[in-house]
C-alpha cells in the first residue's frame, strides 16, 4: 500500500483513538432538536436522524452528522421546505413518478422507496423516480431497504456538478452514486454503494485532514490538470481516471445515473443542480429506485444459496504477490464491519464536525448536548 | 495522447487503408452458409448475421465476424444446440424469466428482449432474465432495440472469468458488460455499452497486433502482476485498475452484473462459465434485460428535449489543456461515427479474421466467398 490517502480509511473503527463516540439516542436527540428549530416535526426529524446515522454507522461519515448543519441552515433559509409532502405525478402498476416538492430527501425518499418496494412485492418489479428533491443520504440505505424485504434493490441520485467529462475542463456531472443490494443466505445482504467518480469528495477531505497526497486519477486542479495535492483539487475525475485508463466509462455511468434521475424523473440534471453551499436556490435533485422480487425469477432459497457460494468463493480468492496482508472482500464488507464496531463502541463523530455542531446550536438556540 | 495501445482505435473508419470492406449482403450470405453447416436454418442464421454485423458496423470488431468460426465450431461439436427454442420459466405481468436451453444467444436473446419490450410497452416496465444461453453479441444492440421503440433499455450478460477481484491473483468475473440506451430528440439514441473491466479483451488483442505497450491498469500477467506488455496479459483488471485507483468499484459493478445474470437468472456465475475455447462443455451464460416506457414517468417530448440539451451541453464542454485536438463526446459517439462510415464504405473485416474464415470454409465445406 503506497503512502497516500488511499490508505486513509473512512470506517469508524479505523478512526484514531480519541474520536468521540455517541449512542444513537444521543445523536438522534440532537438531530431532532436542531431540525425542530428549522420547522420540522419530531416524527419526520426522527426519520431524518435514522437516515443520517445510517451513514455514520456504516463509516460513511461524509454523509451523516457532517451534513446536519447544512440541512438545518438551508431549511431555515427557506431553501428546503419542512412541510413538503411526497405526491404522485404518474402511476402505473409497476412504475411511479413522485414529486418531493423541495422537501428533505432524507424524509421523503424513504417514503418513495417504501412505496416502490410495496408495488414490487405486488407486481414483481417497480421503477420509481423522484423529482424536486434534496440530498437523500447514502444511496445504499435505499437498496438495503429492498434487501431487508427479501427483494433486490437499486438506488441512484444525481448531485451538483463536481466531475469532469472525459477531456473536459469543467465539472458537468455530480458524483452520481449507484447502489445495488440483494439478500443472501447469511442474513448480511450483498451491497454495492459507489459514486461514479473515481472517489467521493469525502476522500479528498480525508486526505486534506491527514495532510497526505492523493493518488493520480482522483482529482484535477482549477485548471483541470491532474494533481496529487488534495488542497488543490477543484474537480473530480470519473471512475477510471483519464481516457487512457478508461475514465470515459465512469463518465458514461455518471451520465446514465443522471438520465434516470434528471430527465426521466423530471428533475434537474447535474449541471443545473445547486450546491449545498448555494444560498439562493433549491437543489432540484432527482432520485431513481428499482426493486424486484427474487421469486419472480428464481426460487429464493436457491438464489440465497448461490449468493453465499459466490461470496465465499470470491473471499477465498488467492491474494496477488505485493498485496500480502490484504484479502479479497466483497462489496459492502468494509461498511458491514464498521457497522458491527460502531454498534459495540458507539457512533464516532469527528472533532471538526462536533465543533460545527456546537456553533450550530449557538446559532439556532438549542442546548449543545454532545459534550463528552 | 501517449504512444500506447489506448490510441489504437477499434472503429472501422480508423482502420488502416487496405482492410477489406464488404457489403452486409456478402457477409450475411457467408454467415448463413457457415451456420447452415452447423445445422442452423436460414431464418435464424440471418438473425445471427444481423447481430454479428451490428458489432462490426459499430466498430466493435471483436464481437462480429471474428466470432463466427467459434460459434460454428462449437455448434458442430454439439456444445451449442441449433434447434433450441426460448421457453418461459416464470412470468408475471412485468417480469419474465427465460431458458435458452443452450441455444445461440445471438438468436434467442433478441427474442427475449423483444418480449421484454412488448411487456414494458404494456406495463410501463419489464425485467427479463435468460438462463442457459451463449454469447449474445454486443450488449448495446439490446439496449438500442428498446430505444428504437421509444423506450429506455438496459442489457447485461455475464461471461467466462477473465477479471480479477481487487487484490486477487486469479480471474473470477467475466468482462460483464452493462449497456444502457434511451431515445433522444435527434433520432440518435444515447447509448452506453461498456465492459466492467478496465478494457475488453479486444483492446489487448489490438495492442498485440499493433506491437504497442498498454497503459498501466489494464492487465495482469500470469503471476497477477501489472504489465504493460500486451503479450503477457493473462487477466484483466476491473474498471478503475487497482485498489488505489478504485478498481474495487469496477469489481463491484462486474459482480452486480453477475448477480443479475447468474443467480437471479438461474444461470452459472462467471467463475462457472466455460470459455469459448472450451471444447467439453456448454457455456451456461445468463443475460438480463430491462425496458421502461418514458411516458410512465415524463412527457416523452420533454424528455427528448432535455436529452438533446444535455448532450449539446456536454459536447460544448471546454477541453482541458493537454488534450488539444480532442473533444468532449457522449457515450456512443465513436460507435455512431463508425456506423456512418461503414454504411458508406462497407463493413471492414481484418485480414486475420478473413484468413480464419477461409480455413473455416475449407473445414466445413462451403465456398469461400470473401475474396476481394
XYZ file of C-alpha atoms in Angstrom, chain B residues 12 48 77 80 94 96 120 185 194 198 200 204 232 237 254 262 265 302 307 317 330 345:
22
model
C -13.642 0.646 -38.809
C -27.457 -14.244 -36.104
C -19.222 -30.050 -31.707
C -24.456 -25.148 -28.765
C -43.850 -7.028 -15.680
C -40.207 -12.849 -17.266
C -42.797 -2.984 -20.946
C -34.932 14.178 -29.912
C -19.135 -0.852 -21.635
C -10.857 -1.615 -17.468
C -12.470 -5.534 -23.061
C -5.423 -6.287 -25.601
C 1.999 -11.049 -21.234
C -8.141 -5.537 -14.127
C -18.944 -6.694 -12.534
C -26.104 -15.696 -12.815
C -31.415 -15.687 -13.976
C -39.913 16.951 -22.735
C -31.686 14.810 -23.539
C -17.603 21.468 -22.531
C -21.044 11.475 -25.222
C -17.682 2.382 -47.332
